[in-house]
CSV table of C-alpha atoms and ligand atoms in Angstrom, one decimal:
chain,number,residue,atom,x,y,z
O,3,UNK,CA,-24.0,30.9,-16.2
O,4,UNK,CA,-21.0,28.7,-17.2
O,5,UNK,CA,-20.5,25.6,-15.8
O,6,UNK,CA,-17.3,26.1,-13.9
O,7,UNK,CA,-18.5,27.4,-11.6
O,8,UNK,CA,-21.6,25.7,-10.1
O,9,UNK,CA,-21.3,22.5,-7.9
O,10,UNK,CA,-21.1,19.3,-8.7
O,11,UNK,CA,-24.1,18.4,-7.5
O,12,UNK,CA,-26.3,20.7,-10.4
O,13,UNK,CA,-24.5,20.2,-12.7
O,14,UNK,CA,-23.9,16.3,-12.7
O,15,UNK,CA,-26.4,15.0,-10.5
O,16,UNK,CA,-25.9,11.6,-11.5
O,17,UNK,CA,-21.9,10.9,-10.6
O,18,UNK,CA,-23.0,13.0,-7.8
O,19,UNK,CA,-25.1,10.7,-6.3
O,20,UNK,CA,-22.9,8.0,-7.3
O,21,UNK,CA,-20.5,9.6,-5.2
O,22,UNK,CA,-22.3,9.7,-2.0
O,23,UNK,CA,-23.7,6.5,-2.2
O,24,UNK,CA,-20.4,5.0,-2.7
O,25,UNK,CA,-19.7,6.8,0.2
O,26,UNK,CA,-22.5,5.4,2.4
O,27,UNK,CA,-22.0,2.2,0.7
O,28,UNK,CA,-18.4,2.2,3.1
O,29,UNK,CA,-19.8,4.2,6.1
O,30,UNK,CA,-22.0,1.2,6.3
O,31,UNK,CA,-20.5,-1.3,5.9
O,32,UNK,CA,-16.9,-3.3,7.5
O,33,UNK,CA,-14.1,-2.9,5.3
O,34,UNK,CA,-11.2,-5.5,5.6
O,35,UNK,CA,-9.7,-4.9,2.6
O,36,UNK,CA,-5.9,-4.3,4.2
O,37,UNK,CA,-5.0,-2.6,1.2
O,38,UNK,CA,-7.7,0.6,1.7
O,39,UNK,CA,-7.6,2.9,4.0
O,40,UNK,CA,-9.7,6.5,4.4
O,41,UNK,CA,-7.7,9.9,4.6
O,42,UNK,CA,-7.9,12.4,5.8
O,43,UNK,CA,-9.9,15.0,5.8
O,44,UNK,CA,-7.3,17.6,5.3
O,45,UNK,CA,-5.4,15.3,2.6
O,46,UNK,CA,-8.8,15.2,0.7
O,47,UNK,CA,-8.9,18.6,0.5
O,48,UNK,CA,-5.7,19.1,-1.1
O,49,UNK,CA,-5.8,16.7,-3.3
O,50,UNK,CA,-9.0,18.2,-4.8
O,51,UNK,CA,-7.5,21.8,-4.6
O,52,UNK,CA,-7.3,23.7,-7.6
O,53,UNK,CA,-3.7,22.4,-7.9
O,54,UNK,CA,-4.4,20.2,-10.7
O,55,UNK,CA,-3.4,22.7,-13.4
O,56,UNK,CA,-0.4,22.4,-13.8
O,57,UNK,CA,2.2,21.6,-16.1
O,58,UNK,CA,5.6,21.3,-13.7
O,59,UNK,CA,7.7,18.5,-16.0
O,60,UNK,CA,11.1,18.1,-14.5
O,61,UNK,CA,12.0,18.8,-10.3
O,62,UNK,CA,12.0,22.0,-8.2
O,63,UNK,CA,15.6,21.4,-7.9
O,64,UNK,CA,18.6,21.5,-11.0
O,65,UNK,CA,21.7,18.5,-10.4
O,66,UNK,CA,24.9,20.2,-9.0
O,67,UNK,CA,27.2,20.3,-12.2
O,68,UNK,CA,29.9,20.3,-9.9
O,69,UNK,CA,29.3,17.0,-8.1
O,70,UNK,CA,26.3,14.7,-9.5
O,71,UNK,CA,24.8,13.8,-5.7
O,72,UNK,CA,23.9,17.8,-4.8
O,73,UNK,CA,20.4,19.2,-6.0
O,74,UNK,CA,20.6,23.3,-6.8
O,75,UNK,CA,17.3,24.0,-5.0
O,76,UNK,CA,17.5,27.8,-5.7
O,77,UNK,CA,17.9,26.5,-9.9
O,78,UNK,CA,15.0,26.2,-12.5
O,79,UNK,CA,14.5,22.7,-12.8
O,80,UNK,CA,11.6,22.7,-14.7
O,81,UNK,CA,10.1,23.1,-17.8
O,82,UNK,CA,7.1,25.0,-17.8
O,83,UNK,CA,7.1,28.9,-16.5
O,84,UNK,CA,5.0,29.9,-13.2
O,85,UNK,CA,6.5,26.8,-10.8
O,86,UNK,CA,7.0,29.9,-8.1
O,87,UNK,CA,5.1,27.8,-6.1
O,88,UNK,CA,4.7,24.7,-7.2
O,89,UNK,CA,8.7,24.6,-6.4
O,90,UNK,CA,7.9,24.9,-2.9
O,91,UNK,CA,4.7,22.6,-2.6
O,92,UNK,CA,7.4,19.4,-3.9
O,93,UNK,CA,10.2,20.0,-1.7
O,94,UNK,CA,7.4,20.4,1.5
O,95,UNK,CA,6.6,17.0,0.3
O,96,UNK,CA,10.1,15.3,-0.4
O,97,UNK,CA,11.7,17.0,3.0
O,98,UNK,CA,8.9,16.1,4.5
O,99,UNK,CA,9.1,11.9,3.0
O,100,UNK,CA,12.8,12.2,3.9
O,101,UNK,CA,12.3,13.6,7.8
O,102,UNK,CA,9.7,10.6,8.0
O,103,UNK,CA,12.0,7.9,7.2
O,104,UNK,CA,15.6,8.9,7.9
O,105,UNK,CA,16.6,9.8,4.2
O,106,UNK,CA,18.8,11.5,1.9
O,107,UNK,CA,16.4,11.5,-1.0
O,108,UNK,CA,12.8,10.8,-1.5
O,109,UNK,CA,11.1,11.7,-5.3
O,110,UNK,CA,7.0,12.2,-3.9
O,111,UNK,CA,6.2,12.2,-7.9
O,112,UNK,CA,4.9,8.3,-8.7
O,113,UNK,CA,1.2,8.2,-9.9
O,114,UNK,CA,1.3,4.6,-7.9
O,115,UNK,CA,3.0,2.2,-6.5
O,116,UNK,CA,3.2,-0.7,-9.9
O,117,UNK,CA,5.0,2.6,-11.8
O,118,UNK,CA,7.4,3.6,-8.6
O,119,UNK,CA,8.9,0.0,-9.2
O,120,UNK,CA,9.1,0.3,-12.9
O,121,UNK,CA,11.0,3.4,-12.5
O,122,UNK,CA,13.6,1.2,-10.4
O,123,UNK,CA,13.9,-1.3,-12.5
O,124,UNK,CA,14.4,0.5,-15.0
O,125,UNK,CA,16.8,2.2,-13.2
O,126,UNK,CA,19.0,-0.1,-12.3
O,127,UNK,CA,18.6,-3.0,-14.7
O,128,UNK,CA,18.8,-3.8,-18.6
O,129,UNK,CA,16.1,-5.5,-20.2
O,130,UNK,CA,16.5,-9.1,-19.2
O,131,UNK,CA,18.3,-8.8,-16.1
O,132,UNK,CA,18.1,-11.2,-13.4
O,133,UNK,CA,15.7,-10.4,-10.4
O,134,UNK,CA,14.1,-12.3,-7.3
O,135,UNK,CA,11.0,-11.2,-5.3
O,136,UNK,CA,8.2,-13.2,-3.9
O,137,UNK,CA,6.0,-15.2,-5.4
O,138,UNK,CA,2.9,-13.1,-6.3
O,139,UNK,CA,1.0,-17.1,-5.4
O,140,UNK,CA,3.1,-16.5,-1.3
O,141,UNK,CA,1.6,-12.9,-1.4
O,142,UNK,CA,3.6,-11.1,-4.0
O,143,UNK,CA,2.2,-8.0,-5.8
O,144,UNK,CA,1.8,-8.2,-9.6
O,145,UNK,CA,4.7,-5.5,-10.6
O,146,UNK,CA,7.1,-8.6,-9.0
O,147,UNK,CA,8.0,-9.7,-11.5
O,148,UNK,CA,4.6,-11.8,-12.6
O,149,UNK,CA,4.2,-13.2,-15.7
O,150,UNK,CA,1.1,-11.3,-17.1
O,151,UNK,CA,2.5,-8.0,-15.9
O,152,UNK,CA,5.6,-5.6,-17.5
O,153,UNK,CA,8.4,-7.0,-15.2
O,154,UNK,CA,7.6,-10.3,-15.2
O,155,UNK,CA,7.8,-9.5,-19.4
O,156,UNK,CA,10.9,-8.3,-19.8
O,157,UNK,CA,13.4,-9.0,-16.6
O,158,UNK,CA,14.1,-11.8,-15.6
O,159,UNK,CA,12.6,-12.7,-11.9
O,160,UNK,CA,12.7,-15.9,-10.2
O,161,UNK,CA,10.2,-15.9,-7.0
O,162,UNK,CA,10.9,-16.8,-3.9
O,163,UNK,CA,8.2,-18.1,-1.1
O,164,UNK,CA,7.9,-19.4,2.1
O,165,UNK,CA,7.8,-22.8,3.8
O,166,UNK,CA,4.6,-24.5,3.3
O,167,UNK,CA,4.4,-25.4,7.4
O,168,UNK,CA,5.6,-21.4,9.1
O,169,UNK,CA,4.4,-19.5,6.4
O,170,UNK,CA,7.2,-17.7,7.1
O,171,UNK,CA,10.6,-16.3,4.3
O,172,UNK,CA,12.2,-19.8,3.3
O,173,UNK,CA,15.6,-17.4,4.2
O,174,UNK,CA,17.9,-20.7,3.4
O,175,UNK,CA,16.6,-21.1,-0.3
O,176,UNK,CA,16.1,-18.2,-0.9
O,177,UNK,CA,19.8,-17.0,-0.3
O,178,UNK,CA,20.6,-20.6,-1.9
O,179,UNK,CA,18.9,-19.6,-5.2
O,180,UNK,CA,20.3,-16.2,-5.0
O,181,UNK,CA,23.7,-17.7,-6.1
O,182,UNK,CA,22.5,-19.2,-8.6
O,183,UNK,CA,19.9,-16.6,-10.2
O,184,UNK,CA,22.6,-14.0,-9.4
O,185,UNK,CA,19.8,-11.4,-9.1
O,186,UNK,CA,20.5,-7.5,-9.7
O,187,UNK,CA,17.7,-7.1,-7.7
O,188,UNK,CA,16.4,-9.0,-4.8
O,189,UNK,CA,13.0,-7.2,-3.9
O,190,UNK,CA,11.2,-7.5,-0.6
O,191,UNK,CA,7.6,-6.3,0.5
O,192,UNK,CA,4.1,-8.0,-0.1
O,193,UNK,CA,1.2,-7.8,-0.3
O,194,UNK,CA,0.2,-11.0,2.3
O,195,UNK,CA,3.0,-11.7,4.6
O,196,UNK,CA,1.2,-10.8,7.6
O,197,UNK,CA,5.1,-11.1,9.8
O,198,UNK,CA,7.6,-8.6,9.7
O,199,UNK,CA,10.3,-8.9,7.0
O,200,UNK,CA,13.8,-9.4,8.2
O,201,UNK,CA,15.6,-6.6,6.8
O,202,UNK,CA,18.9,-7.5,7.8
O,203,UNK,CA,18.6,-10.8,6.5
O,204,UNK,CA,18.1,-9.6,3.1
O,205,UNK,CA,21.1,-7.1,3.4
O,206,UNK,CA,23.3,-10.6,3.5
O,207,UNK,CA,21.7,-12.6,1.0
O,208,UNK,CA,21.7,-9.2,-0.9
O,209,UNK,CA,25.6,-8.5,-0.4
O,210,UNK,CA,26.4,-12.3,-0.5
O,211,UNK,CA,25.4,-12.1,-4.5
O,212,UNK,CA,26.3,-8.2,-4.7
O,213,UNK,CA,22.5,-7.3,-5.8
O,214,UNK,CA,20.6,-4.0,-4.5
O,215,UNK,CA,18.0,-4.3,-2.0
O,216,UNK,CA,14.9,-3.2,-3.1
O,217,UNK,CA,12.0,-3.0,-0.2
O,218,UNK,CA,8.4,-2.4,-1.4
O,219,UNK,CA,6.8,-1.8,1.6
O,220,UNK,CA,3.5,-0.5,0.5
O,221,UNK,CA,1.8,-2.0,2.9
O,222,UNK,CA,3.4,-1.5,6.2
O,223,UNK,CA,4.8,1.9,5.2
O,224,UNK,CA,2.1,3.5,8.2
O,225,UNK,CA,3.3,1.3,10.6
O,226,UNK,CA,7.0,2.2,10.2
O,227,UNK,CA,6.2,6.0,9.7
O,228,UNK,CA,4.2,5.3,13.1
O,229,UNK,CA,6.7,3.7,14.5
O,230,UNK,CA,5.5,0.4,15.3
O,231,UNK,CA,7.8,-1.5,12.6
O,232,UNK,CA,10.8,-2.0,12.0
O,233,UNK,CA,12.0,0.2,9.0
O,234,UNK,CA,14.2,-1.2,6.0
O,235,UNK,CA,15.9,2.8,5.5
O,236,UNK,CA,19.6,1.6,6.7
O,237,UNK,CA,19.5,-1.9,5.1
O,238,UNK,CA,17.4,-1.3,2.0
O,239,UNK,CA,19.5,0.0,-1.2
O,240,UNK,CA,15.8,1.7,-2.5
O,241,UNK,CA,12.4,1.5,-0.4
O,242,UNK,CA,9.6,2.2,-2.8
O,243,UNK,CA,6.0,2.6,-0.7
O,244,UNK,CA,1.8,3.6,-2.1
O,245,UNK,CA,0.6,6.3,0.1
O,246,UNK,CA,-2.7,5.4,0.4
O,247,UNK,CA,-2.8,2.3,2.0
O,248,UNK,CA,-1.0,2.5,5.7
O,249,UNK,CA,-0.4,5.9,5.2
O,250,UNK,CA,-3.6,7.2,4.9
O,251,UNK,CA,-2.7,9.6,2.4
O,252,UNK,CA,-4.2,10.0,-1.1
O,253,UNK,CA,-3.7,7.8,-4.3
O,254,UNK,CA,0.1,7.2,-5.3
O,255,UNK,CA,3.2,6.8,-4.3
O,256,UNK,CA,7.3,7.6,-3.5
O,257,UNK,CA,10.8,6.1,-3.3
O,258,UNK,CA,13.1,6.8,-0.9
O,259,UNK,CA,17.2,6.0,-1.0
O,260,UNK,CA,19.9,8.1,-0.9
O,261,UNK,CA,21.1,11.0,-2.7
O,262,UNK,CA,23.8,8.7,-4.6
O,263,UNK,CA,20.9,6.5,-6.1
O,264,UNK,CA,18.6,8.7,-6.4
O,265,UNK,CA,20.4,10.8,-8.6
O,266,UNK,CA,19.5,7.6,-11.2
O,267,UNK,CA,16.0,8.1,-9.5
O,268,UNK,CA,15.3,10.7,-11.0
O,269,UNK,CA,16.2,10.2,-14.3
O,270,UNK,CA,14.7,7.2,-14.0
O,271,UNK,CA,11.0,9.3,-13.3
O,272,UNK,CA,11.4,11.9,-15.4
O,273,UNK,CA,12.5,11.8,-18.8
O,274,UNK,CA,12.6,8.0,-18.2
O,275,UNK,CA,8.8,7.0,-17.5
O,276,UNK,CA,6.6,9.5,-16.4
O,277,UNK,CA,5.5,13.4,-18.0
O,278,UNK,CA,4.2,15.9,-15.8
O,279,UNK,CA,3.8,15.3,-12.2
O,280,UNK,CA,0.5,15.0,-10.4
O,281,UNK,CA,1.1,18.7,-8.1
O,282,UNK,CA,-2.7,18.1,-6.4
O,283,UNK,CA,-1.3,14.8,-4.9
O,284,UNK,CA,2.0,15.8,-4.5
O,285,UNK,CA,0.6,18.6,-2.3
O,286,UNK,CA,-1.4,16.0,-0.6
O,287,UNK,CA,1.1,13.6,0.3
O,288,UNK,CA,2.5,16.8,2.2
O,289,UNK,CA,-0.3,16.6,4.3
O,290,UNK,CA,-0.2,13.2,4.7
O,291,UNK,CA,3.3,13.2,5.6
O,292,UNK,CA,3.2,16.2,7.9
O,293,UNK,CA,-0.3,14.0,10.1
O,294,UNK,CA,2.1,11.2,10.0
O,295,UNK,CA,4.9,13.2,11.7
O,296,UNK,CA,2.2,14.0,15.0
O,297,UNK,CA,1.7,12.1,17.9
O,298,UNK,CA,-1.5,10.4,17.6
O,299,UNK,CA,0.1,8.8,14.0
O,300,UNK,CA,2.0,6.6,16.6
O,301,UNK,CA,-0.8,6.2,18.4
O,302,UNK,CA,-3.1,5.2,15.7
O,303,UNK,CA,-0.3,2.6,14.1
O,304,UNK,CA,0.1,0.9,17.3
O,305,UNK,CA,-3.9,0.3,17.3
O,306,UNK,CA,-3.8,-1.1,14.2
O,307,UNK,CA,-1.5,-4.1,14.5
O,308,UNK,CA,-3.5,-4.0,18.3
O,309,UNK,CA,-6.1,-4.4,16.5
O,310,UNK,CA,-5.0,-7.1,13.8
O,311,UNK,CA,-3.7,-8.9,16.8
O,312,UNK,CA,-6.9,-9.3,18.6
O,313,UNK,CA,-8.7,-9.4,16.0
O,314,UNK,CA,-6.5,-12.4,14.7
O,315,UNK,CA,-6.5,-14.8,18.0
O,316,UNK,CA,-10.7,-14.4,18.1
O,317,UNK,CA,-10.9,-15.9,14.5
O,318,UNK,CA,-8.3,-18.6,16.3
O,319,UNK,CA,-11.1,-19.3,18.8
O,320,UNK,CA,-13.9,-18.8,16.5
O,321,UNK,CA,-11.9,-22.5,15.3
O,322,UNK,CA,-10.2,-20.9,12.0
O,323,UNK,CA,-6.2,-21.2,10.4
O,324,UNK,CA,-4.3,-18.4,10.3
O,325,UNK,CA,-0.9,-18.4,7.8
O,326,UNK,CA,1.5,-18.5,10.6
O,327,UNK,CA,-0.4,-18.8,13.5
O,328,UNK,CA,-1.3,-14.5,13.5
O,329,UNK,CA,0.3,-11.5,12.5
O,330,UNK,CA,3.0,-8.6,13.3
O,331,UNK,CA,1.3,-6.1,11.3
O,332,UNK,CA,-1.9,-4.6,9.7
O,333,UNK,CA,-3.5,-8.3,8.1
O,334,UNK,CA,-4.3,-11.8,8.7
O,335,UNK,CA,-4.2,-14.5,6.0
O,336,UNK,CA,-7.1,-16.9,6.6
O,337,UNK,CA,-6.4,-20.7,5.5
O,338,UNK,CA,-9.3,-22.2,3.7
O,339,UNK,CA,-8.3,-25.1,2.8
O,340,UNK,CA,-10.2,-27.8,4.2
O,341,UNK,CA,-13.6,-26.6,4.1
O,342,UNK,CA,-15.8,-27.0,1.4
O,343,UNK,CA,-16.3,-23.7,-0.4
O,344,UNK,CA,-13.3,-21.9,-1.7
O,345,UNK,CA,-12.0,-17.7,-0.8
O,346,UNK,CA,-14.2,-16.9,-3.6
O,347,UNK,CA,-17.0,-18.1,-2.2
O,348,UNK,CA,-16.5,-16.9,1.7
O,349,UNK,CA,-15.6,-13.2,0.4
O,350,UNK,CA,-18.9,-13.2,-1.8
O,351,UNK,CA,-21.0,-14.5,1.1
O,352,UNK,CA,-19.4,-11.9,3.8
O,353,UNK,CA,-19.7,-9.3,1.1
O,354,UNK,CA,-23.6,-9.8,1.2
O,355,UNK,CA,-23.5,-9.2,5.3
O,356,UNK,CA,-21.7,-6.6,5.0
O,357,UNK,CA,-18.3,-7.5,5.7
O,358,UNK,CA,-15.6,-6.1,2.7
O,359,UNK,CA,-12.8,-8.1,2.2
O,360,UNK,CA,-10.9,-9.9,-1.0
O,361,UNK,CA,-10.1,-13.9,-1.7
O,362,UNK,CA,-6.1,-14.6,-1.3
O,363,UNK,CA,-4.0,-17.4,-2.5
O,364,UNK,CA,-2.7,-19.5,0.7
O,365,UNK,CA,0.7,-21.2,0.5
O,366,UNK,CA,0.3,-24.3,-0.9
O,367,UNK,CA,-2.9,-23.4,-2.6
O,368,UNK,CA,-4.6,-25.8,-4.8
O,369,UNK,CA,-7.0,-23.5,-6.0
O,370,UNK,CA,-6.6,-20.8,-9.1
O,371,UNK,CA,-6.1,-17.1,-8.6
O,372,UNK,CA,-9.7,-17.2,-9.2
O,373,UNK,CA,-10.7,-19.3,-6.7
O,374,UNK,CA,-7.8,-19.3,-4.4
O,375,UNK,CA,-8.4,-21.0,-0.7
O,376,UNK,CA,-8.4,-18.3,1.5
O,377,UNK,CA,-9.4,-14.7,2.7
O,378,UNK,CA,-6.7,-11.5,3.2
O,379,UNK,CA,-8.3,-9.8,6.1
O,380,UNK,CA,-6.8,-5.8,7.5
O,381,UNK,CA,-7.2,-3.6,10.4
O,382,UNK,CA,-6.0,-0.3,8.7
O,383,UNK,CA,-9.1,1.5,7.3
O,384,UNK,CA,-11.5,0.3,10.7
O,385,UNK,CA,-9.2,1.6,13.1
O,386,UNK,CA,-9.8,5.3,11.1
O,387,UNK,CA,-12.6,5.0,11.3
O,388,UNK,CA,-12.9,4.0,15.1
O,389,UNK,CA,-13.1,0.1,15.9
O,390,UNK,CA,-11.3,-1.6,18.3
O,391,UNK,CA,-11.1,-4.5,20.8
O,392,UNK,CA,-14.7,-5.2,20.9
O,393,UNK,CA,-16.1,-4.4,17.7
O,394,UNK,CA,-12.9,-6.5,15.7
O,395,UNK,CA,-14.1,-9.3,18.0
O,396,UNK,CA,-17.6,-9.0,17.1
O,397,UNK,CA,-16.3,-8.8,13.4
O,398,UNK,CA,-14.5,-12.2,14.1
O,399,UNK,CA,-18.0,-14.0,15.5
O,400,UNK,CA,-19.9,-12.4,12.7
O,401,UNK,CA,-17.5,-13.9,9.8
O,402,UNK,CA,-18.0,-17.1,11.6
O,403,UNK,CA,-21.5,-17.2,11.5
O,404,UNK,CA,-21.3,-16.4,8.1
O,405,UNK,CA,-19.3,-18.8,6.8
O,406,UNK,CA,-20.6,-21.8,9.1
O,407,UNK,CA,-23.6,-21.8,7.4
O,408,UNK,CA,-22.2,-20.3,3.9
O,409,UNK,CA,-26.1,-20.6,2.3
O,410,UNK,CA,-28.3,-19.7,3.8
O,411,UNK,CA,-29.1,-16.2,3.9
O,412,UNK,CA,-31.0,-15.9,6.5
O,413,UNK,CA,-28.6,-15.5,8.7
O,414,UNK,CA,-26.5,-13.7,6.2
O,415,UNK,CA,-29.6,-10.8,6.3
O,416,UNK,CA,-29.4,-10.9,9.9
O,417,UNK,CA,-25.7,-10.0,10.1
O,418,UNK,CA,-25.8,-7.0,7.5
O,419,UNK,CA,-28.3,-5.8,9.6
O,420,UNK,CA,-26.5,-5.7,13.1
O,421,UNK,CA,-23.4,-5.1,11.0
O,422,UNK,CA,-24.9,-1.9,9.9
O,423,UNK,CA,-26.4,-1.1,13.5
O,424,UNK,CA,-23.0,-0.8,14.7
O,425,UNK,CA,-21.2,0.8,12.0
O,426,UNK,CA,-24.1,3.9,12.6
O,427,UNK,CA,-23.3,4.1,16.4
O,428,UNK,CA,-19.5,5.7,14.8
O,429,UNK,CA,-19.4,9.2,13.7
O,430,UNK,CA,-18.9,9.6,9.6
O,431,UNK,CA,-15.6,11.6,8.6
O,432,UNK,CA,-16.8,15.0,7.0
O,433,UNK,CA,-15.6,15.5,3.6
O,434,UNK,CA,-17.3,18.6,1.5
O,435,UNK,CA,-19.4,16.9,-1.0
Q,30,PLP,C1,-0.4,-2.1,-3.4
Q,30,PLP,C2,1.0,-2.2,-4.0
Q,30,PLP,C3,1.1,-2.6,-4.8
Q,30,PLP,C4,0.5,-1.3,-6.1
Q,30,PLP,O1,0.6,-0.3,-5.8
Q,30,PLP,P1,-0.5,0.6,-6.9
Q,30,PLP,O2,-0.8,2.1,-6.3
Q,30,PLP,O3,-2.2,-0.4,-6.6
Q,30,PLP,O4,0.2,0.4,-8.1
Q,30,PLP,C5,2.9,-2.2,-5.1
Q,30,PLP,N1,3.2,-3.2,-3.8
Q,30,PLP,C6,3.0,-3.5,-3.4
Q,30,PLP,C7,3.5,-4.5,-2.5
Q,30,PLP,C8,1.9,-3.7,-2.9
Q,30,PLP,O5,1.0,-3.9,-1.6
């Protein structure tokens, strides 16, 4: 019999076993990586559905010849036949994204966050053009002009940063530097910034130098969708976001804008940078946006912030310093400067205790990126799995026990056992495997 119809556990027990092991690892330890989340079962079902097969290069519409701004949904914009159903799926994802975030235009084909930013740069800049974005060491993302990334090699990015003492973006310096650097695009939004970005201020600075404002809300998009965080829509010219972080959707990304910019974004995405869209992921994005519009998701978003805040308060009570002394969002950044271990050592000790986080640079960090003087801790994943106030407070106490005696493997093993006991009391999400 053909292996086509056999379950994974039978045709490939080795890989099946590894997936099982990874699931068990996740469910028996504490996940604090701020960019991670566990997707809903319905998202996983759509993502693992038989929609992988189809080539659908193009869009489920044509741009009107009469006007540049109108998408003609009834006309065939694909390069392959047989996309009648796929057109409906992609349209559903587009319309739900537009409704969820309140924009005129959405592109749902982006494979991931970094290519989404690449498409925006490609649409609105020429090679060598000037741009500005948050410094990597201050919480920026690789795709925001890092010298080792395509963005930093193709475009002339000038970084901006935070005021070291307060951890808040130095808007005054940004405004002055923008006048000198004359960027075509200013990127707002980062991977390790615990505070709300001042969108009106960014708009004002962009207007003063004629730059486009790109808000990359990859980290906090779920908080925006859940109405627990201000929206950049209305201030930004273009918004990019991943769908797999706080949005709790499948791996992937979207771009939001008005129709006028949408026309250029469409061309940059296809045929500019990407080819065949991943319809199984687009279907899963449609499910994700549907779930984000439910009242339950608003409670989730509010809980994510509440949990991050009380987690941060407990960390400070345990004697840790936080960048900007707290958070408005889903993440906290722990400043370990002045301690005799690096962020790397801290993260490695914590994972041995069943607590998973990542090392992170802090403002003014003197250690190199592989060492760092900080760790980043996020609440989205464990809030999804049902952790509440007491659980996050307990995690802060465990972190204190591990880091205060970082070489004490006996204590680390004790914490690991307690972690596993707590995790076992939470119902594990079901999925088909
Ligand atoms: C995660 C992230 C990205 C990149 O997303 P990938 O899907 O990993 O390519 C881009 N920008 C920001 C701000 C992010 O946090």
